[in-house]
């Protein structure tokens, strides 16, 4: 009787031992204590737009988010060294301000949180609009010159851009510096897109960058280019003038063939000198006052 009981006891102990091993195995599969989890924050992840319509502009604020992930050390280390992105879906949105959820997906890790998890998206329609070009002059014409006519080609500009930026446009202008005008002609000048404060707007796409200003001037003076002569050069020397001609303006009642422009070289030795330009005719306005002369044997 005792002998049979001992035999049953051994069998029971073996069964209990095997049961404990099986339980530990199953528990270990469900709770792998040897792979602890960690958290890590991925910062400044760019937010990309999904479903954009080319007829709208989308302004995302903020443009980056932080993502907190949880997983094993190996998984986290592999994710830290990759490029990641978050997305926001704008499909079907109309003009206005919208608060939208941010989404992301990371293989192998649990996304614990996205900060912020909602961002602001401003939807602005893209417009095409035509504006007139105005002309502004600066400086003064030289005495005796009158500006008779001015024209701009083209006289309008077409802008493409978001509605919010288009509404900032106060005027489109070109600027003509009158001090640069010596005779009738044409100039290509940049077109300026300005807001109400006179500051440039660079966020719109124009169909032209420059316009042509054509101007006609009249005056009491004629103008021309004259050769420069010299007087009183010492015997045995030769001279080189730089420049050899000069532009000048003169009264209309003077025959240009009678106008003489020259330099006086009296007393000058070999070398390079800066000398005064002279004219034999009263009322002649020379474009420059001096030239360089090089005297040598």
XYZ file of C-alpha atoms in Angstrom:
297
model
C 0.000 0.000 0.000
C 2.767 2.418 0.904
C 4.810 1.333 -2.076
C 1.979 2.143 -4.537
C 1.453 5.559 -2.976
C 5.125 6.476 -3.472
C 4.943 5.514 -7.123
C 1.910 7.791 -7.697
C 3.633 10.649 -5.865
C 6.617 10.570 -8.235
C 4.380 10.669 -11.255
C 2.507 13.627 -9.842
C 5.719 15.540 -9.145
C 6.929 15.010 -12.703
C 3.585 16.235 -14.048
C 3.719 19.349 -11.864
C 7.304 20.078 -12.999
C 6.394 19.753 -16.669
C 3.351 21.981 -16.133
C 5.508 24.706 -14.582
C 7.935 24.581 -17.512
C 5.063 24.816 -20.004
C 3.559 27.799 -18.144
C 6.882 29.608 -18.059
C 7.323 29.070 -21.785
C 3.859 30.400 -22.634
C 4.236 33.372 -20.264
C 7.617 34.173 -21.714
C 6.164 34.292 -25.219
C 3.454 36.692 -24.099
C 5.734 38.878 -21.960
C 9.275 38.876 -23.357
C 11.020 40.382 -20.352
C 14.321 40.224 -22.191
C 13.237 42.948 -24.708
C 12.428 46.115 -22.724
C 10.785 49.048 -24.514
C 12.098 52.625 -24.771
C 10.705 55.951 -25.936
C 12.366 58.519 -28.170
C 11.261 61.856 -29.646
C 11.897 62.470 -33.341
C 12.056 66.254 -33.740
C 11.373 68.646 -36.632
C 9.669 66.098 -38.870
C 8.438 67.936 -42.022
C 4.718 67.926 -42.747
C 3.831 67.069 -46.347
C 0.526 67.803 -48.057
C -1.545 65.015 -49.602
C -4.215 65.685 -52.223
C -3.232 69.252 -53.152
C -5.178 71.041 -55.879
C -3.045 73.092 -58.297
C -5.664 75.863 -58.212
C -4.921 76.552 -54.544
C -1.982 77.494 -52.364
C -1.616 75.719 -49.015
C 0.173 77.332 -46.076
C 0.891 74.869 -43.249
C 1.519 76.117 -39.691
C 3.622 74.751 -38.102
C 5.510 73.124 -40.960
C 7.167 70.508 -38.711
C 6.064 68.273 -35.837
C 7.692 66.102 -33.158
C 6.849 62.385 -33.022
C 7.243 60.330 -29.816
C 7.819 56.629 -30.562
C 8.036 53.514 -28.364
C 9.772 50.239 -29.140
C 12.833 48.104 -28.578
C 16.237 49.728 -28.536
C 17.176 48.186 -31.878
C 13.994 49.411 -33.557
C 14.362 52.910 -32.155
C 18.004 53.127 -33.205
C 17.109 52.106 -36.750
C 14.335 54.703 -36.950
C 16.422 57.557 -35.578
C 18.833 57.316 -38.507
C 16.121 57.450 -41.188
C 14.257 60.285 -42.851
C 10.649 60.551 -41.739
C 7.646 62.583 -42.746
C 4.241 63.445 -41.411
C 1.279 64.102 -43.679
C -1.888 66.146 -43.722
C -4.745 65.406 -46.133
C -6.192 68.491 -47.850
C -8.433 66.765 -50.368
C -11.781 68.486 -50.808
C -10.873 71.596 -48.811
C -12.253 74.963 -49.895
C -10.813 78.443 -49.393
C -10.322 79.306 -45.737
C -8.537 78.278 -42.533
C -8.688 74.635 -41.447
C -7.416 72.640 -38.450
C -6.410 69.184 -39.655
C -5.024 66.039 -37.982
C -1.443 64.978 -38.667
C -0.724 61.368 -39.664
C 2.427 59.288 -39.859
C 3.489 55.641 -39.989
C 6.699 54.076 -38.689
C 7.486 50.408 -39.241
C 8.350 48.428 -36.112
C 7.538 51.066 -33.510
C 4.473 52.304 -31.686
C 3.595 55.967 -32.247
C 2.945 57.257 -28.776
C 2.099 60.855 -29.722
C 2.464 63.575 -32.376
C 3.088 67.099 -31.149
C 1.078 68.972 -32.237
C -1.387 66.420 -33.515
C -3.448 69.113 -35.277
C -2.038 71.863 -37.506
C -3.473 74.920 -39.261
C -3.772 74.901 -43.053
C -4.675 78.108 -44.897
C -6.169 77.404 -48.330
C -5.841 80.325 -50.765
C -7.067 80.200 -54.397
C -4.580 81.000 -57.174
C -5.737 83.988 -59.252
C -4.733 85.556 -62.570
C -5.224 89.312 -62.707
C -4.248 92.207 -64.998
C -3.003 95.558 -63.655
C -2.124 98.876 -65.355
C 1.506 100.027 -65.225
C 2.074 103.584 -64.019
C 5.123 105.772 -64.690
C 7.015 107.753 -62.058
C 9.851 110.158 -62.862
C 12.735 111.138 -60.586
C 15.408 113.794 -60.986
C 15.384 116.803 -63.271
C 16.118 117.349 -66.922
C 19.119 119.442 -67.831
C 18.435 123.113 -68.348
C 17.083 123.827 -71.791
C 15.518 120.364 -72.294
C 11.771 119.796 -72.307
C 10.128 116.360 -72.093
C 7.575 116.359 -74.902
C 6.161 112.807 -74.857
C 6.355 109.587 -72.827
C 4.930 106.109 -73.472
C 5.192 102.657 -71.817
C 5.168 99.336 -73.684
C 3.381 97.244 -72.546
C 1.167 99.391 -70.361
C -0.361 96.465 -68.424
C 1.004 93.448 -66.558
C -0.543 90.053 -65.729
C 0.114 88.591 -62.280
C -0.472 85.016 -61.103
C -0.524 84.090 -57.431
C -2.541 83.408 -54.271
C -5.519 85.614 -53.537
C -4.092 86.884 -50.255
C -0.937 88.156 -51.962
C -2.885 89.579 -54.907
C -4.963 91.693 -52.528
C -1.756 93.300 -51.207
C -0.978 94.865 -54.589
C -1.395 98.648 -54.464
C 0.238 99.650 -57.753
C 2.565 98.551 -60.526
C 5.096 101.151 -61.605
C 8.205 101.845 -63.635
C 10.646 104.623 -62.770
C 12.398 106.935 -65.242
C 15.418 108.922 -64.059
C 15.292 112.184 -66.005
C 18.931 112.924 -65.217
C 19.941 110.007 -67.453
C 18.184 111.464 -70.515
C 20.307 113.347 -73.024
C 18.333 112.777 -76.191
C 15.112 111.182 -77.403
C 15.134 107.396 -77.208
C 14.032 104.257 -75.369
C 14.959 102.622 -72.061
C 14.206 99.157 -70.660
C 13.375 99.501 -66.973
C 12.263 96.968 -64.318
C 8.588 96.703 -63.380
C 7.981 97.101 -59.634
C 5.066 95.374 -57.856
C 4.337 97.425 -54.728
C 2.075 97.214 -51.683
C 0.343 100.120 -49.977
C 3.572 100.984 -48.122
C 5.663 101.071 -51.287
C 7.414 97.797 -50.501
C 8.102 95.231 -53.214
C 5.952 92.086 -53.453
C 8.017 89.130 -54.669
C 5.494 86.321 -54.148
C 3.553 86.841 -57.386
C 4.516 85.621 -60.851
C 4.492 88.412 -63.497
C 4.300 87.800 -67.229
C 7.000 90.461 -67.793
C 9.924 91.751 -65.737
C 10.747 94.895 -67.736
C 8.877 97.529 -69.725
C 10.090 99.882 -72.448
C 9.799 103.632 -71.853
C 9.957 105.731 -75.015
C 10.550 109.449 -74.595
C 10.807 112.466 -76.881
C 12.626 115.585 -75.726
C 12.984 119.056 -77.186
C 15.091 121.987 -76.123
C 16.786 125.256 -76.934
C 20.120 123.459 -77.312
C 21.529 121.078 -79.876
C 24.082 118.458 -78.998
C 26.937 116.691 -80.711
C 30.317 115.043 -80.314
C 33.468 116.999 -81.078
C 37.138 116.076 -81.576
C 39.539 117.469 -78.986
C 42.510 119.432 -80.286
C 45.554 120.822 -78.494
C 47.636 124.014 -78.476
C 51.109 125.103 -77.377
C 52.815 121.684 -77.371
C 56.566 122.093 -76.948
C 58.615 121.416 -80.063
C 59.980 117.861 -80.297
C 57.216 116.353 -78.157
C 54.108 114.404 -79.129
C 50.840 114.001 -77.236
C 48.110 111.383 -76.801
C 44.667 112.536 -75.615
C 42.323 110.326 -73.595
C 39.529 110.543 -74.590
C 39.996 112.067 -78.025
C 36.401 113.339 -78.341
C 33.816 114.926 -76.050
C 30.041 115.401 -76.173
C 28.726 118.935 -75.888
C 25.516 120.974 -76.066
C 25.338 124.317 -77.775
C 22.787 126.975 -78.743
C 20.879 126.294 -81.940
C 21.960 129.601 -83.440
C 25.612 128.469 -83.480
C 27.039 126.561 -86.427
C 28.570 123.390 -85.021
C 31.351 123.586 -87.608
C 32.584 126.734 -85.871
C 32.871 125.054 -82.461
C 36.392 124.142 -81.358
C 37.265 122.095 -78.268
C 40.909 121.926 -77.172
C 43.440 121.662 -74.329
C 46.268 124.114 -73.622
C 49.584 122.259 -73.193
C 51.714 125.330 -72.556
C 54.554 124.614 -70.126
C 53.839 120.874 -69.818
C 56.806 118.492 -69.879
C 56.960 114.756 -70.599
C 54.560 112.629 -68.537
C 50.841 112.173 -67.918
C 48.775 115.214 -66.973
C 45.132 116.044 -66.253
C 44.216 119.209 -68.133
C 41.153 121.421 -68.482
C 38.974 121.234 -71.592
C 38.360 124.564 -73.307
C 36.097 125.858 -76.077
C 36.391 128.927 -78.263
C 32.611 129.435 -78.358
C 30.487 130.970 -75.625
C 27.450 128.945 -74.573
C 28.972 125.520 -75.322
C 28.381 123.033 -72.469
C 30.993 120.271 -72.420
C 29.989 116.907 -70.951
C 33.276 116.684 -69.040
C 35.674 119.274 -67.661
C 39.061 117.530 -67.944
C 40.913 114.821 -69.861
C 44.246 113.050 -69.485
C 47.155 113.827 -71.818
C 50.321 111.792 -72.202
C 53.323 113.763 -73.456
C 56.421 111.988 -74.717
C 59.270 112.348 -77.199
